[in-house]
């Protein structure tokens, strides 16, 4: 029997927790965003990102593995055709969790978990790093031509002082 995770579960049993997470993942892929409690959103994120990674592969085995969790065929079709296509350039971080005001009634910490649909843009930091690399590659060549002259002058100076 596997050792259970430390701490309380989201539900009364592991089976109930699995079903709750599967239903939340189905709703997330169907609607693009859902509002839930913060602990549930944090538990859903790894599952949803793993399912999107399977969808990006797109083969039959991946589709069957996703169908084990998400039982709705139309949602699986949307996941494999539309969502996987949107996430093609992204190498991870497919979901975003945004904390919102506590839930009315029981004051549970609430959050919105949503799919990140913005296109991936190459950051300016990468361009700056590439430019710095080019400058660093050119600089040692210039210093290498000057360095022997300085070394020879420094080597001759102590020799002259010693005589």
Short mmCIF file of C-alpha atoms in Angstrom, two decimals:
data_model
loop_
_atom_site.label_atom_id
_atom_site.label_comp_id
_atom_site.label_asym_id
_atom_site.label_seq_id
_atom_site.Cartn_x
_atom_site.Cartn_y
_atom_site.Cartn_z
CA UNK A 1 0.00 0.00 0.00
CA UNK A 2 1.49 3.39 -0.96
CA UNK A 3 2.28 5.82 1.82
CA UNK A 4 -0.22 8.70 1.76
CA UNK A 5 0.98 12.27 1.39
CA UNK A 6 1.57 14.23 4.56
CA UNK A 7 -1.18 16.50 5.77
CA UNK A 8 -4.92 16.61 5.16
CA UNK A 9 -6.43 15.79 1.81
CA UNK A 10 -8.75 17.98 -0.17
CA UNK A 11 -11.50 15.41 0.23
CA UNK A 12 -12.33 12.45 2.42
CA UNK A 13 -10.46 9.82 0.43
CA UNK A 14 -7.83 9.57 -2.31
CA UNK A 15 -10.46 8.42 -4.82
CA UNK A 16 -12.67 11.41 -4.07
CA UNK A 17 -9.70 13.75 -4.41
CA UNK A 18 -8.77 12.25 -7.79
CA UNK A 19 -12.35 12.67 -9.03
CA UNK A 20 -12.50 16.27 -7.78
CA UNK A 21 -9.24 17.15 -9.54
CA UNK A 22 -10.42 15.44 -12.74
CA UNK A 23 -13.65 17.45 -12.68
CA UNK A 24 -11.76 20.69 -12.04
CA UNK A 25 -9.36 19.93 -14.91
CA UNK A 26 -12.32 19.25 -17.20
CA UNK A 27 -13.88 22.58 -16.25
CA UNK A 28 -10.56 24.38 -16.69
CA UNK A 29 -10.08 23.07 -20.22
CA UNK A 30 -13.72 23.70 -21.08
CA UNK A 31 -13.90 27.30 -19.83
CA UNK A 32 -10.28 28.48 -19.80
CA UNK A 33 -10.47 29.62 -16.16
CA UNK A 34 -12.15 28.55 -12.94
CA UNK A 35 -12.54 30.10 -9.51
CA UNK A 36 -11.78 27.79 -6.60
CA UNK A 37 -9.97 27.74 -3.28
CA UNK A 38 -6.24 28.33 -3.23
CA UNK A 39 -5.26 24.81 -2.00
CA UNK A 40 -7.39 23.21 -4.73
CA UNK A 41 -5.83 25.46 -7.38
CA UNK A 42 -2.35 24.56 -6.18
CA UNK A 43 -3.17 20.84 -6.35
CA UNK A 44 -4.76 21.21 -9.81
CA UNK A 45 -1.86 23.03 -11.45
CA UNK A 46 0.57 20.06 -11.81
CA UNK A 47 -2.20 17.79 -13.10
CA UNK A 48 -3.38 20.32 -15.70
CA UNK A 49 0.15 21.05 -16.89
CA UNK A 50 0.93 17.36 -17.24
CA UNK A 51 -2.25 16.84 -19.29
CA UNK A 52 -1.31 19.75 -21.58
CA UNK A 53 2.14 18.23 -22.06
CA UNK A 54 0.50 14.96 -23.13
CA UNK A 55 -1.73 16.90 -25.51
CA UNK A 56 1.29 18.60 -27.07
CA UNK A 57 2.72 15.17 -27.94
CA UNK A 58 -0.49 14.36 -29.76
CA UNK A 59 -0.04 10.61 -30.22
CA UNK A 60 -2.57 7.91 -29.46
CA UNK A 61 -0.92 6.79 -26.24
CA UNK A 62 -0.99 10.35 -24.88
CA UNK A 63 -4.67 10.69 -25.83
CA UNK A 64 -5.48 7.49 -23.95
CA UNK A 65 -3.56 8.66 -20.88
CA UNK A 66 -5.50 11.93 -20.90
CA UNK A 67 -8.77 10.01 -21.33
CA UNK A 68 -8.01 8.18 -18.06
CA UNK A 69 -8.38 11.50 -16.23
CA UNK A 70 -10.79 13.48 -18.41
CA UNK A 71 -13.75 11.34 -19.40
CA UNK A 72 -15.46 13.91 -21.66
CA UNK A 73 -14.38 13.23 -25.26
CA UNK A 74 -15.30 16.69 -26.51
CA UNK A 75 -13.09 18.32 -23.87
CA UNK A 76 -10.21 15.99 -24.79
CA UNK A 77 -10.69 16.95 -28.44
CA UNK A 78 -10.53 20.67 -27.55
CA UNK A 79 -7.43 20.00 -25.43
CA UNK A 80 -5.60 18.20 -28.23
CA UNK A 81 -6.62 20.50 -31.09
CA UNK A 82 -6.96 24.04 -29.72
CA UNK A 83 -5.18 24.24 -26.37
CA UNK A 84 -2.15 22.17 -27.43
CA UNK A 85 -1.82 24.34 -30.54
CA UNK A 86 -1.83 27.52 -28.42
CA UNK A 87 0.81 26.08 -26.08
CA UNK A 88 3.09 24.76 -28.84
CA UNK A 89 5.76 27.48 -28.41
CA UNK A 90 5.56 27.47 -24.61
CA UNK A 91 7.93 25.15 -22.71
CA UNK A 92 5.96 25.00 -19.48
CA UNK A 93 3.99 27.30 -17.25
CA UNK A 94 0.71 26.68 -19.02
CA UNK A 95 -1.43 27.81 -16.08
CA UNK A 96 -1.57 30.88 -13.87
CA UNK A 97 -2.94 31.15 -10.34
CA UNK A 98 -4.20 34.57 -9.24
CA UNK A 99 -5.22 35.08 -5.62
CA UNK A 100 -8.49 36.94 -5.09
CA UNK A 101 -10.50 38.10 -2.09
CA UNK A 102 -11.54 35.42 0.41
CA UNK A 103 -14.74 33.55 -0.37
CA UNK A 104 -17.92 34.99 1.10
CA UNK A 105 -19.43 32.72 3.72
CA UNK A 106 -16.49 30.79 5.10
CA UNK A 107 -13.63 33.22 4.28
CA UNK A 108 -11.64 30.48 2.55
CA UNK A 109 -8.71 31.82 0.51
CA UNK A 110 -9.94 31.92 -3.08
CA UNK A 111 -8.00 31.93 -6.34
CA UNK A 112 -8.52 31.92 -10.08
CA UNK A 113 -6.62 29.32 -12.07
CA UNK A 114 -6.50 30.02 -15.79
CA UNK A 115 -4.72 28.92 -18.94
CA UNK A 116 -1.97 31.24 -20.13
CA UNK A 117 -2.90 32.16 -23.71
CA UNK A 118 -0.45 34.99 -24.40
CA UNK A 119 2.13 34.17 -27.08
CA UNK A 120 5.67 33.53 -25.93
CA UNK A 121 7.96 36.44 -26.82
CA UNK A 122 11.73 36.32 -26.71
CA UNK A 123 12.66 38.56 -23.83
CA UNK A 124 14.95 41.57 -24.12
CA UNK A 125 17.18 39.99 -21.49
CA UNK A 126 18.09 37.24 -23.92
CA UNK A 127 19.06 39.82 -26.55
CA UNK A 128 21.19 41.69 -24.01
CA UNK A 129 22.90 38.46 -22.99
CA UNK A 130 23.64 37.58 -26.62
CA UNK A 131 25.07 41.07 -27.21
CA UNK A 132 27.23 40.77 -24.09
CA UNK A 133 28.51 37.40 -25.28
CA UNK A 134 29.54 38.88 -28.63
CA UNK A 135 31.32 41.77 -26.91
CA UNK A 136 33.07 39.33 -24.56
CA UNK A 137 34.18 37.18 -27.49
CA UNK A 138 35.66 40.19 -29.31
CA UNK A 139 37.30 41.76 -26.22
CA UNK A 140 39.84 38.97 -25.41
CA UNK A 141 41.14 39.14 -29.00
CA UNK A 142 41.92 42.85 -28.60
CA UNK A 143 43.45 42.33 -25.15
CA UNK A 144 45.52 39.40 -26.33
CA UNK A 145 47.36 41.59 -28.84
CA UNK A 146 48.10 44.23 -26.19
CA UNK A 147 48.94 41.87 -23.33
CA UNK A 148 52.29 40.56 -24.65
CA UNK A 149 53.60 44.10 -25.12
CA UNK A 150 52.78 44.96 -21.52
CA UNK A 151 54.29 41.74 -20.27
CA UNK A 152 57.51 42.31 -22.18
CA UNK A 153 57.74 45.88 -20.85
CA UNK A 154 57.12 44.65 -17.30
CA UNK A 155 59.65 41.87 -17.74
CA UNK A 156 62.33 44.27 -19.03
CA UNK A 157 61.82 46.83 -16.23
CA UNK A 158 62.88 44.56 -13.32
CA UNK A 159 65.82 43.30 -15.37
CA UNK A 160 67.07 46.85 -15.88
CA UNK A 161 66.66 47.70 -12.18
CA UNK A 162 68.58 44.58 -11.14
CA UNK A 163 71.65 45.57 -13.21
#
